[in-house]
Amino acid sequence: MTVRTRVAPSPTGDPHVGTAYVALVNSCFAKKQGGCFVLRVEDTDRARSTRESEEAILESLHWLGLAWDEGPDIGGPHGPYRQSERSASYREHAAQLLAEGHAFKCFCTPERLEEMRVAQRAAHQPPHYDGHCLHLTPREIAEKEAAGIPSVVRLKVPSEGSCIFDDLLRGRIEIEWKTVDMQVLMKSDGFPTYHLANVVDDHAMEITHVIRGEEWISSTPKHLLLYRSFGWTPPAFCHLPLLRNPDRSKLSKRKNPTSILYYRKQGYPAEALLHFLGTLIDARNDDQGLIGRGSSTRERTALLLEHFGEQFELTHISVGGPVFDIPKLRWLCGQWIRRQTPAQFLQLLHEWGYEWPRAIAPEKREHVARVAMERIELLSDFAPLVEFLAEPPDLARQDMALQNLPEEDVRGALESAIENLIPLVGDSWNQAAIGEALKKSAGDAGFKLKDVVRFFYVAVTGKPTSLPLFDGMEILGKEESLRRFELAVEKLH
RNA sequence: GGCGCCAUCGUCUAUCGGUUAGGACAUCGCCCUUUCAAGGCGGAAAGACGGGUUCGAUUCCCGUUGGCGCUACCA
């Protein structure tokens, strides 16, 4: 039997990094076993599901280089891959459960259920469906339906014994049936809940390994009960740890950016995010040798995925929920950026959507890239670093008030710089010569370059820290550089 | 509260009974140096607690504590 795994996102919000993490594991497992990886959209929550969200999720996973063998966008032999398009199947299966006595119709109002829960809570009982509609006669059911009272279908759960199953990561798990609620399977709007749809589809799509988040462990008995009721062989189950916020709670957007869209927009390269996710599923992927391979983002993510797939071992996933450590992710981003050639980096910037200021001539951009890529982590760090090349700084006198150096000394150094820079004409206006000239200027003014260079930075870039100054000035050109020195001198008069 | 899962440096982790408990991020220091970075070198930093089992436990078992998850006509 060929291995088939799936990821089943619910399109109810922004694409979550946790979805990518689960998708990655499923994809790697399938790849390692020579199986298929399926993407199925679980849009049974009519109120919250949107098509935009679905598109964003697929797009984001693709951005990370993830690909599936079957899915709503590419079809496949087990389609449709969108649960909202499989309603008939759920209705039939619910009817079958009803007919065979594995489920029952429930006419309880939300108000009654709420009162029931409040009472149970007050009595320190776990909230549980109380079986109110469990023993309605066919006649009572018919009457209520004739009266137009809305109903749901609930799962019948054994009252004794326990459900025992094997988790691929955690081994034997035992949960007593009395702690399992009589879950709703079909909502009154005619749509299935996760539990029914998930089981029916996993069976229909011949999923062999259900690899999903840890939050599903306590629901697994319900799913197993459904497989048993239908007479189906259940798949193997594997519950992955949940990604955490730094405070260790489940990763949530209240406390952390969780949207892949966010990371993309901020300029986290896809290959770096993918690599980071890879380190979370197997520590052996925390290998700097993996950084930088490939000449385009597409090729880089493909190589990474190939490596992850080959190396993949379920047992290397540790079961403690890992903190989604943004500082480490950022470092990895910087690493990926730095391992590119300047030309590749330019391409990365372009793909990200960076638009060059017109003032920076195309032939100078590779030089800019070369010196800028050494000092950024995210692509969004690039623009602020190079904006001085397009816009003259708006200097204020106090910007020059650094290091308690008297203004006249600063002015002297700046004037000396101008004097030494003027002779540099034509090709002599280059990084090395500029450096020599500025060193001499500092000396002429009675300082070491080190002591006054910060003022030069402020004069040219408007900030005490920026790109390497000599390169910056070479790129800026002689005329504009001198103009900025002169402007700075004026400020000090 | 009930049920379940989990537990090594601040973080991600290695160790599959015997190690000076290793690496990476972050942090600190030094070097390099045109500021800031990057890079190089080095430092500090961990087995939650209590019982067992064993010649020997971070490793196996039990308990405690702690964290997390579930406890919906959301997934």
PDB file of C-alpha atoms in Angstrom, chain A residues 84-316:
ATOM      1  CA  SER A  84     -17.737  22.322   0.882  1.00  0.00           C
ATOM      2  CA  GLU A  85     -17.985  20.456  -2.418  1.00  0.00           C
ATOM      3  CA  ARG A  86     -18.377  17.052  -0.795  1.00  0.00           C
ATOM      4  CA  SER A  87     -21.584  17.679   1.156  1.00  0.00           C
ATOM      5  CA  ALA A  88     -23.493  14.793  -0.361  1.00  0.00           C
ATOM      6  CA  SER A  89     -20.943  12.328   0.943  1.00  0.00           C
ATOM      7  CA  TYR A  90     -21.225  13.611   4.501  1.00  0.00           C
ATOM      8  CA  ARG A  91     -25.008  13.511   4.387  1.00  0.00           C
ATOM      9  CA  GLU A  92     -24.961   9.926   3.186  1.00  0.00           C
ATOM     10  CA  HIS A  93     -22.478   8.847   5.777  1.00  0.00           C
ATOM     11  CA  ALA A  94     -24.367  10.607   8.546  1.00  0.00           C
ATOM     12  CA  ALA A  95     -27.543   8.877   7.401  1.00  0.00           C
ATOM     13  CA  GLN A  96     -25.730   5.571   7.509  1.00  0.00           C
ATOM     14  CA  LEU A  97     -24.578   6.169  11.070  1.00  0.00           C
ATOM     15  CA  LEU A  98     -28.097   7.118  12.056  1.00  0.00           C
ATOM     16  CA  ALA A  99     -29.585   4.054  10.367  1.00  0.00           C
ATOM     17  CA  GLU A 100     -27.103   1.720  12.002  1.00  0.00           C
ATOM     18  CA  GLY A 101     -27.529   3.241  15.428  1.00  0.00           C
ATOM     19  CA  HIS A 102     -24.042   4.768  15.752  1.00  0.00           C
ATOM     20  CA  ALA A 103     -25.412   8.266  15.923  1.00  0.00           C
ATOM     21  CA  PHE A 104     -28.624  10.021  16.937  1.00  0.00           C
ATOM     22  CA  LYS A 105     -30.545  13.159  16.162  1.00  0.00           C
ATOM     23  CA  CYS A 106     -30.479  15.868  18.772  1.00  0.00           C
ATOM     24  CA  PHE A 107     -33.033  18.680  18.943  1.00  0.00           C
ATOM     25  CA  CYS A 108     -31.597  20.497  21.927  1.00  0.00           C
ATOM     26  CA  THR A 109     -31.451  24.258  21.599  1.00  0.00           C
ATOM     27  CA  PRO A 110     -28.172  26.111  22.068  1.00  0.00           C
ATOM     28  CA  GLU A 111     -29.761  27.754  25.096  1.00  0.00           C
ATOM     29  CA  ARG A 112     -30.538  24.429  26.742  1.00  0.00           C
ATOM     30  CA  LEU A 113     -27.042  23.179  26.046  1.00  0.00           C
ATOM     31  CA  GLU A 114     -25.580  26.305  27.521  1.00  0.00           C
ATOM     32  CA  GLU A 115     -27.672  25.991  30.680  1.00  0.00           C
ATOM     33  CA  MET A 116     -26.642  22.388  30.930  1.00  0.00           C
ATOM     34  CA  ARG A 117     -22.972  23.295  30.759  1.00  0.00           C
ATOM     35  CA  VAL A 118     -23.319  26.056  33.299  1.00  0.00           C
ATOM     36  CA  ALA A 119     -24.990  23.640  35.678  1.00  0.00           C
ATOM     37  CA  GLN A 120     -22.352  20.983  35.107  1.00  0.00           C
ATOM     38  CA  ARG A 121     -19.603  23.459  35.676  1.00  0.00           C
ATOM     39  CA  ALA A 122     -21.238  24.678  38.862  1.00  0.00           C
ATOM     40  CA  ALA A 123     -21.435  21.080  40.053  1.00  0.00           C
ATOM     41  CA  HIS A 124     -17.758  20.617  39.154  1.00  0.00           C
ATOM     42  CA  GLN A 125     -18.691  18.135  36.477  1.00  0.00           C
ATOM     43  CA  PRO A 126     -16.914  18.127  33.131  1.00  0.00           C
ATOM     44  CA  PRO A 127     -19.190  19.713  30.512  1.00  0.00           C
ATOM     45  CA  HIS A 128     -20.762  16.883  28.604  1.00  0.00           C
ATOM     46  CA  TYR A 129     -23.807  16.293  26.483  1.00  0.00           C
ATOM     47  CA  ASP A 130     -26.303  14.770  28.913  1.00  0.00           C
ATOM     48  CA  GLY A 131     -27.996  12.356  26.531  1.00  0.00           C
ATOM     49  CA  HIS A 132     -31.241  14.286  26.509  1.00  0.00           C
ATOM     50  CA  CYS A 133     -32.150  13.233  22.965  1.00  0.00           C
ATOM     51  CA  LEU A 134     -30.394   9.896  23.044  1.00  0.00           C
ATOM     52  CA  HIS A 135     -33.518   7.824  23.472  1.00  0.00           C
ATOM     53  CA  LEU A 136     -36.130   9.652  21.464  1.00  0.00           C
ATOM     54  CA  THR A 137     -38.549   7.285  19.759  1.00  0.00           C
ATOM     55  CA  PRO A 138     -38.894   7.329  15.988  1.00  0.00           C
ATOM     56  CA  ARG A 139     -42.286   8.864  16.507  1.00  0.00           C
ATOM     57  CA  GLU A 140     -40.981  11.692  18.693  1.00  0.00           C
ATOM     58  CA  ILE A 141     -38.282  12.382  16.152  1.00  0.00           C
ATOM     59  CA  ALA A 142     -40.820  12.486  13.342  1.00  0.00           C
ATOM     60  CA  GLU A 143     -42.999  14.882  15.306  1.00  0.00           C
ATOM     61  CA  LYS A 144     -40.183  17.268  16.044  1.00  0.00           C
ATOM     62  CA  GLU A 145     -39.062  17.237  12.451  1.00  0.00           C
ATOM     63  CA  ALA A 146     -42.615  17.830  11.276  1.00  0.00           C
ATOM     64  CA  ALA A 147     -42.719  20.800  13.618  1.00  0.00           C
ATOM     65  CA  GLY A 148     -39.639  22.132  11.895  1.00  0.00           C
ATOM     66  CA  ILE A 149     -37.382  21.958  14.928  1.00  0.00           C
ATOM     67  CA  PRO A 150     -33.768  22.092  13.753  1.00  0.00           C
ATOM     68  CA  SER A 151     -31.579  19.168  14.663  1.00  0.00           C
ATOM     69  CA  VAL A 152     -28.001  18.000  14.654  1.00  0.00           C
ATOM     70  CA  VAL A 153     -26.521  14.529  14.453  1.00  0.00           C
ATOM     71  CA  ARG A 154     -24.488  13.396  17.420  1.00  0.00           C
ATOM     72  CA  LEU A 155     -22.102  10.522  17.829  1.00  0.00           C
ATOM     73  CA  LYS A 156     -23.017   7.758  20.255  1.00  0.00           C
ATOM     74  CA  VAL A 157     -20.123   7.064  22.570  1.00  0.00           C
ATOM     75  CA  PRO A 158     -19.629   3.990  24.755  1.00  0.00           C
ATOM     76  CA  SER A 159     -20.092   4.719  28.440  1.00  0.00           C
ATOM     77  CA  GLU A 160     -17.526   2.248  29.661  1.00  0.00           C
ATOM     78  CA  GLY A 161     -14.085   1.064  28.848  1.00  0.00           C
ATOM     79  CA  SER A 162     -11.438   3.066  27.102  1.00  0.00           C
ATOM     80  CA  CYS A 163     -10.020   3.821  23.726  1.00  0.00           C
ATOM     81  CA  ILE A 164      -6.467   2.717  23.218  1.00  0.00           C
ATOM     82  CA  PHE A 165      -4.429   3.720  20.235  1.00  0.00           C
ATOM     83  CA  ASP A 166      -0.847   4.037  19.142  1.00  0.00           C
ATOM     84  CA  ASP A 167       0.661   7.351  18.307  1.00  0.00           C
ATOM     85  CA  LEU A 168       3.680   7.133  16.026  1.00  0.00           C
ATOM     86  CA  LEU A 169       5.536   9.662  18.157  1.00  0.00           C
ATOM     87  CA  ARG A 170       4.161   9.044  21.627  1.00  0.00           C
ATOM     88  CA  GLY A 171       3.365   5.368  21.732  1.00  0.00           C
ATOM     89  CA  ARG A 172       0.318   3.989  23.477  1.00  0.00           C
ATOM     90  CA  ILE A 173      -2.365   6.471  24.490  1.00  0.00           C
ATOM     91  CA  GLU A 174      -5.382   5.443  26.520  1.00  0.00           C
ATOM     92  CA  ILE A 175      -8.457   7.616  26.954  1.00  0.00           C
ATOM     93  CA  GLU A 176     -11.556   6.522  28.822  1.00  0.00           C
ATOM     94  CA  TRP A 177     -14.759   6.649  26.817  1.00  0.00           C
ATOM     95  CA  LYS A 178     -16.593   8.371  29.634  1.00  0.00           C
ATOM     96  CA  THR A 179     -14.385  11.411  29.090  1.00  0.00           C
ATOM     97  CA  VAL A 180     -15.354  11.573  25.425  1.00  0.00           C
ATOM     98  CA  ASP A 181     -18.299  13.802  24.577  1.00  0.00           C
ATOM     99  CA  MET A 182     -21.140  12.914  22.237  1.00  0.00           C
ATOM    100  CA  GLN A 183     -19.838  15.232  19.571  1.00  0.00           C
ATOM    101  CA  VAL A 184     -21.973  16.869  16.949  1.00  0.00           C
ATOM    102  CA  LEU A 185     -21.203  15.331  13.552  1.00  0.00           C
ATOM    103  CA  MET A 186     -23.693  17.235  11.396  1.00  0.00           C
ATOM    104  CA  LYS A 187     -24.588  20.802  12.244  1.00  0.00           C
ATOM    105  CA  SER A 188     -28.079  22.155  11.871  1.00  0.00           C
ATOM    106  CA  ASP A 189     -26.947  24.030   8.773  1.00  0.00           C
ATOM    107  CA  GLY A 190     -26.418  20.673   7.089  1.00  0.00           C
ATOM    108  CA  PHE A 191     -22.647  20.936   7.129  1.00  0.00           C
ATOM    109  CA  PRO A 192     -20.482  18.367   8.868  1.00  0.00           C
ATOM    110  CA  THR A 193     -18.151  19.158  11.729  1.00  0.00           C
ATOM    111  CA  TYR A 194     -14.444  18.497  11.476  1.00  0.00           C
ATOM    112  CA  HIS A 195     -14.776  15.065  13.036  1.00  0.00           C
ATOM    113  CA  LEU A 196     -17.141  13.573  10.474  1.00  0.00           C
ATOM    114  CA  ALA A 197     -15.764  15.284   7.406  1.00  0.00           C
ATOM    115  CA  ASN A 198     -12.208  14.545   8.347  1.00  0.00           C
ATOM    116  CA  VAL A 199     -12.759  10.833   8.854  1.00  0.00           C
ATOM    117  CA  VAL A 200     -14.971  10.387   5.814  1.00  0.00           C
ATOM    118  CA  ASP A 201     -12.494  12.211   3.605  1.00  0.00           C
ATOM    119  CA  ASP A 202      -9.364  10.611   4.985  1.00  0.00           C
ATOM    120  CA  HIS A 203     -10.947   7.275   4.206  1.00  0.00           C
ATOM    121  CA  ALA A 204     -12.188   8.332   0.785  1.00  0.00           C
ATOM    122  CA  MET A 205      -8.795   9.769  -0.074  1.00  0.00           C
ATOM    123  CA  GLU A 206      -7.053   6.651   1.199  1.00  0.00           C
ATOM    124  CA  ILE A 207      -4.942   8.507   3.697  1.00  0.00           C
ATOM    125  CA  THR A 208      -2.647   6.056   5.449  1.00  0.00           C
ATOM    126  CA  HIS A 209      -0.989   8.377   7.952  1.00  0.00           C
ATOM    127  CA  VAL A 210      -2.738  11.177   9.753  1.00  0.00           C
ATOM    128  CA  ILE A 211      -0.001  13.530  10.854  1.00  0.00           C
ATOM    129  CA  ARG A 212      -1.514  16.527  12.563  1.00  0.00           C
ATOM    130  CA  GLY A 213      -1.193  18.881  15.535  1.00  0.00           C
ATOM    131  CA  GLU A 214      -1.198  17.746  19.125  1.00  0.00           C
ATOM    132  CA  GLU A 215      -4.473  19.534  19.779  1.00  0.00           C
ATOM    133  CA  TRP A 216      -6.232  16.579  18.139  1.00  0.00           C
ATOM    134  CA  ILE A 217      -5.096  13.904  20.569  1.00  0.00           C
ATOM    135  CA  SER A 218      -8.170  14.112  22.743  1.00  0.00           C
ATOM    136  CA  SER A 219     -10.446  13.927  19.689  1.00  0.00           C
ATOM    137  CA  THR A 220      -8.809  10.838  18.293  1.00  0.00           C
ATOM    138  CA  PRO A 221     -11.127   8.402  20.142  1.00  0.00           C
ATOM    139  CA  LYS A 222     -14.090   9.975  18.331  1.00  0.00           C
ATOM    140  CA  HIS A 223     -12.346   9.520  15.035  1.00  0.00           C
ATOM    141  CA  LEU A 224     -11.445   5.929  15.801  1.00  0.00           C
ATOM    142  CA  LEU A 225     -15.037   5.289  16.821  1.00  0.00           C
ATOM    143  CA  LEU A 226     -16.183   6.597  13.454  1.00  0.00           C
ATOM    144  CA  TYR A 227     -13.772   4.358  11.578  1.00  0.00           C
ATOM    145  CA  ARG A 228     -15.046   1.428  13.579  1.00  0.00           C
ATOM    146  CA  SER A 229     -18.680   2.348  12.994  1.00  0.00           C
ATOM    147  CA  PHE A 230     -18.131   2.511   9.262  1.00  0.00           C
ATOM    148  CA  GLY A 231     -16.162  -0.695   9.314  1.00  0.00           C
ATOM    149  CA  TRP A 232     -13.068   1.018   7.974  1.00  0.00           C
ATOM    150  CA  THR A 233      -9.447   0.390   8.811  1.00  0.00           C
ATOM    151  CA  PRO A 234      -8.150   3.484  10.566  1.00  0.00           C
ATOM    152  CA  PRO A 235      -4.946   5.184   9.423  1.00  0.00           C
ATOM    153  CA  ALA A 236      -1.881   5.490  11.628  1.00  0.00           C
ATOM    154  CA  PHE A 237      -1.908   8.577  13.820  1.00  0.00           C
ATOM    155  CA  CYS A 238       0.920  10.916  14.608  1.00  0.00           C
ATOM    156  CA  HIS A 239       0.468  14.016  16.710  1.00  0.00           C
ATOM    157  CA  LEU A 240       3.011  16.736  16.215  1.00  0.00           C
ATOM    158  CA  PRO A 241       4.022  19.155  18.942  1.00  0.00           C
ATOM    159  CA  LEU A 242       2.518  22.616  18.773  1.00  0.00           C
ATOM    160  CA  LEU A 243       4.675  25.610  17.935  1.00  0.00           C
ATOM    161  CA  ARG A 244       4.891  27.946  20.924  1.00  0.00           C
ATOM    162  CA  ASN A 245       5.104  31.611  21.784  1.00  0.00           C
ATOM    163  CA  PRO A 246       8.133  32.600  23.878  1.00  0.00           C
ATOM    164  CA  ASP A 247       5.906  32.233  26.966  1.00  0.00           C
ATOM    165  CA  ARG A 248       5.265  28.645  25.843  1.00  0.00           C
ATOM    166  CA  SER A 249       1.591  29.026  25.081  1.00  0.00           C
ATOM    167  CA  LYS A 250       0.364  27.790  21.718  1.00  0.00           C
ATOM    168  CA  LEU A 251       1.684  30.078  18.997  1.00  0.00           C
ATOM    169  CA  SER A 252      -0.903  32.775  18.539  1.00  0.00           C
ATOM    170  CA  LYS A 253      -1.136  36.003  16.680  1.00  0.00           C
ATOM    171  CA  ARG A 254      -1.934  37.911  19.850  1.00  0.00           C
ATOM    172  CA  LYS A 255       1.591  37.290  21.017  1.00  0.00           C
ATOM    173  CA  ASN A 256       3.550  36.710  17.837  1.00  0.00           C
ATOM    174  CA  PRO A 257       3.276  37.158  14.132  1.00  0.00           C
ATOM    175  CA  THR A 258       1.874  33.823  12.923  1.00  0.00           C
ATOM    176  CA  SER A 259       0.991  34.702   9.378  1.00  0.00           C
ATOM    177  CA  ILE A 260       3.270  33.537   6.594  1.00  0.00           C
ATOM    178  CA  LEU A 261       2.113  36.673   4.801  1.00  0.00           C
ATOM    179  CA  TYR A 262       3.678  38.748   7.551  1.00  0.00           C
ATOM    180  CA  TYR A 263       7.059  37.068   7.249  1.00  0.00           C
ATOM    181  CA  ARG A 264       6.975  37.371   3.512  1.00  0.00           C
ATOM    182  CA  LYS A 265       6.113  41.040   3.610  1.00  0.00           C
ATOM    183  CA  GLN A 266       8.821  41.729   6.163  1.00  0.00           C
ATOM    184  CA  GLY A 267      11.385  40.277   3.814  1.00  0.00           C
ATOM    185  CA  TYR A 268      12.128  36.955   5.476  1.00  0.00           C
ATOM    186  CA  PRO A 269      13.384  34.944   2.492  1.00  0.00           C
ATOM    187  CA  ALA A 270      11.255  31.868   1.789  1.00  0.00           C
ATOM    188  CA  GLU A 271      14.303  29.608   1.848  1.00  0.00           C
ATOM    189  CA  ALA A 272      15.234  30.836   5.319  1.00  0.00           C
ATOM    190  CA  LEU A 273      11.738  30.331   6.733  1.00  0.00           C
ATOM    191  CA  LEU A 274      11.586  26.878   5.201  1.00  0.00           C
ATOM    192  CA  HIS A 275      14.998  26.028   6.581  1.00  0.00           C
ATOM    193  CA  PHE A 276      13.950  27.253  10.007  1.00  0.00           C
ATOM    194  CA  LEU A 277      10.852  25.069   9.927  1.00  0.00           C
ATOM    195  CA  GLY A 278      13.118  22.223   8.894  1.00  0.00           C
ATOM    196  CA  THR A 279      15.299  22.717  11.966  1.00  0.00           C
ATOM    197  CA  LEU A 280      12.167  22.439  14.061  1.00  0.00           C
ATOM    198  CA  ILE A 281      11.308  19.005  12.691  1.00  0.00           C
ATOM    199  CA  ASP A 282      14.825  17.643  12.923  1.00  0.00           C
ATOM    200  CA  ALA A 283      17.783  19.176  14.705  1.00  0.00           C
ATOM    201  CA  ARG A 284      20.135  17.716  12.125  1.00  0.00           C
ATOM    202  CA  ASN A 285      18.772  20.271   9.705  1.00  0.00           C
ATOM    203  CA  ASP A 286      20.310  22.968  11.883  1.00  0.00           C
ATOM    204  CA  ASP A 287      23.328  22.705   9.647  1.00  0.00           C
ATOM    205  CA  GLN A 288      25.040  25.725   8.158  1.00  0.00           C
ATOM    206  CA  GLY A 289      26.188  23.589   5.248  1.00  0.00           C
ATOM    207  CA  LEU A 290      22.611  23.663   4.052  1.00  0.00           C
ATOM    208  CA  ILE A 291      22.635  27.419   3.703  1.00  0.00           C
ATOM    209  CA  GLY A 292      23.008  29.016   0.318  1.00  0.00           C
ATOM    210  CA  ARG A 293      22.723  26.126  -2.094  1.00  0.00           C
ATOM    211  CA  GLY A 294      20.843  26.908  -5.282  1.00  0.00           C
ATOM    212  CA  SER A 295      20.808  29.818  -7.644  1.00  0.00           C
ATOM    213  CA  SER A 296      17.211  30.937  -7.283  1.00  0.00           C
ATOM    214  CA  THR A 297      14.643  30.860  -4.529  1.00  0.00           C
ATOM    215  CA  ARG A 298      12.805  28.148  -6.356  1.00  0.00           C
ATOM    216  CA  GLU A 299      15.881  25.994  -6.660  1.00  0.00           C
ATOM    217  CA  ARG A 300      16.965  26.728  -3.098  1.00  0.00           C
ATOM    218  CA  THR A 301      13.667  25.675  -1.552  1.00  0.00           C
ATOM    219  CA  ALA A 302      13.605  22.612  -3.797  1.00  0.00           C
ATOM    220  CA  LEU A 303      17.075  21.536  -2.663  1.00  0.00           C
ATOM    221  CA  LEU A 304      16.129  22.104   0.945  1.00  0.00           C
ATOM    222  CA  LEU A 305      12.967  20.067   0.570  1.00  0.00           C
ATOM    223  CA  GLU A 306      14.851  17.294  -1.128  1.00  0.00           C
ATOM    224  CA  HIS A 307      17.342  17.199   1.697  1.00  0.00           C
ATOM    225  CA  PHE A 308      14.668  17.256   4.373  1.00  0.00           C
ATOM    226  CA  GLY A 309      12.830  14.451   2.616  1.00  0.00           C
ATOM    227  CA  GLU A 310      15.890  12.228   2.358  1.00  0.00           C
ATOM    228  CA  GLN A 311      16.911  12.812   5.953  1.00  0.00           C
ATOM    229  CA  PHE A 312      13.446  12.570   7.363  1.00  0.00           C
ATOM    230  CA  GLU A 313      12.805  10.300  10.327  1.00  0.00           C
ATOM    231  CA  LEU A 314       9.643  10.652  12.349  1.00  0.00           C
ATOM    232  CA  THR A 315      11.539   9.664  15.472  1.00  0.00           C
ATOM    233  CA  HIS A 316      13.782  12.709  15.150  1.00  0.00           C
TER     234      HIS A 316
END
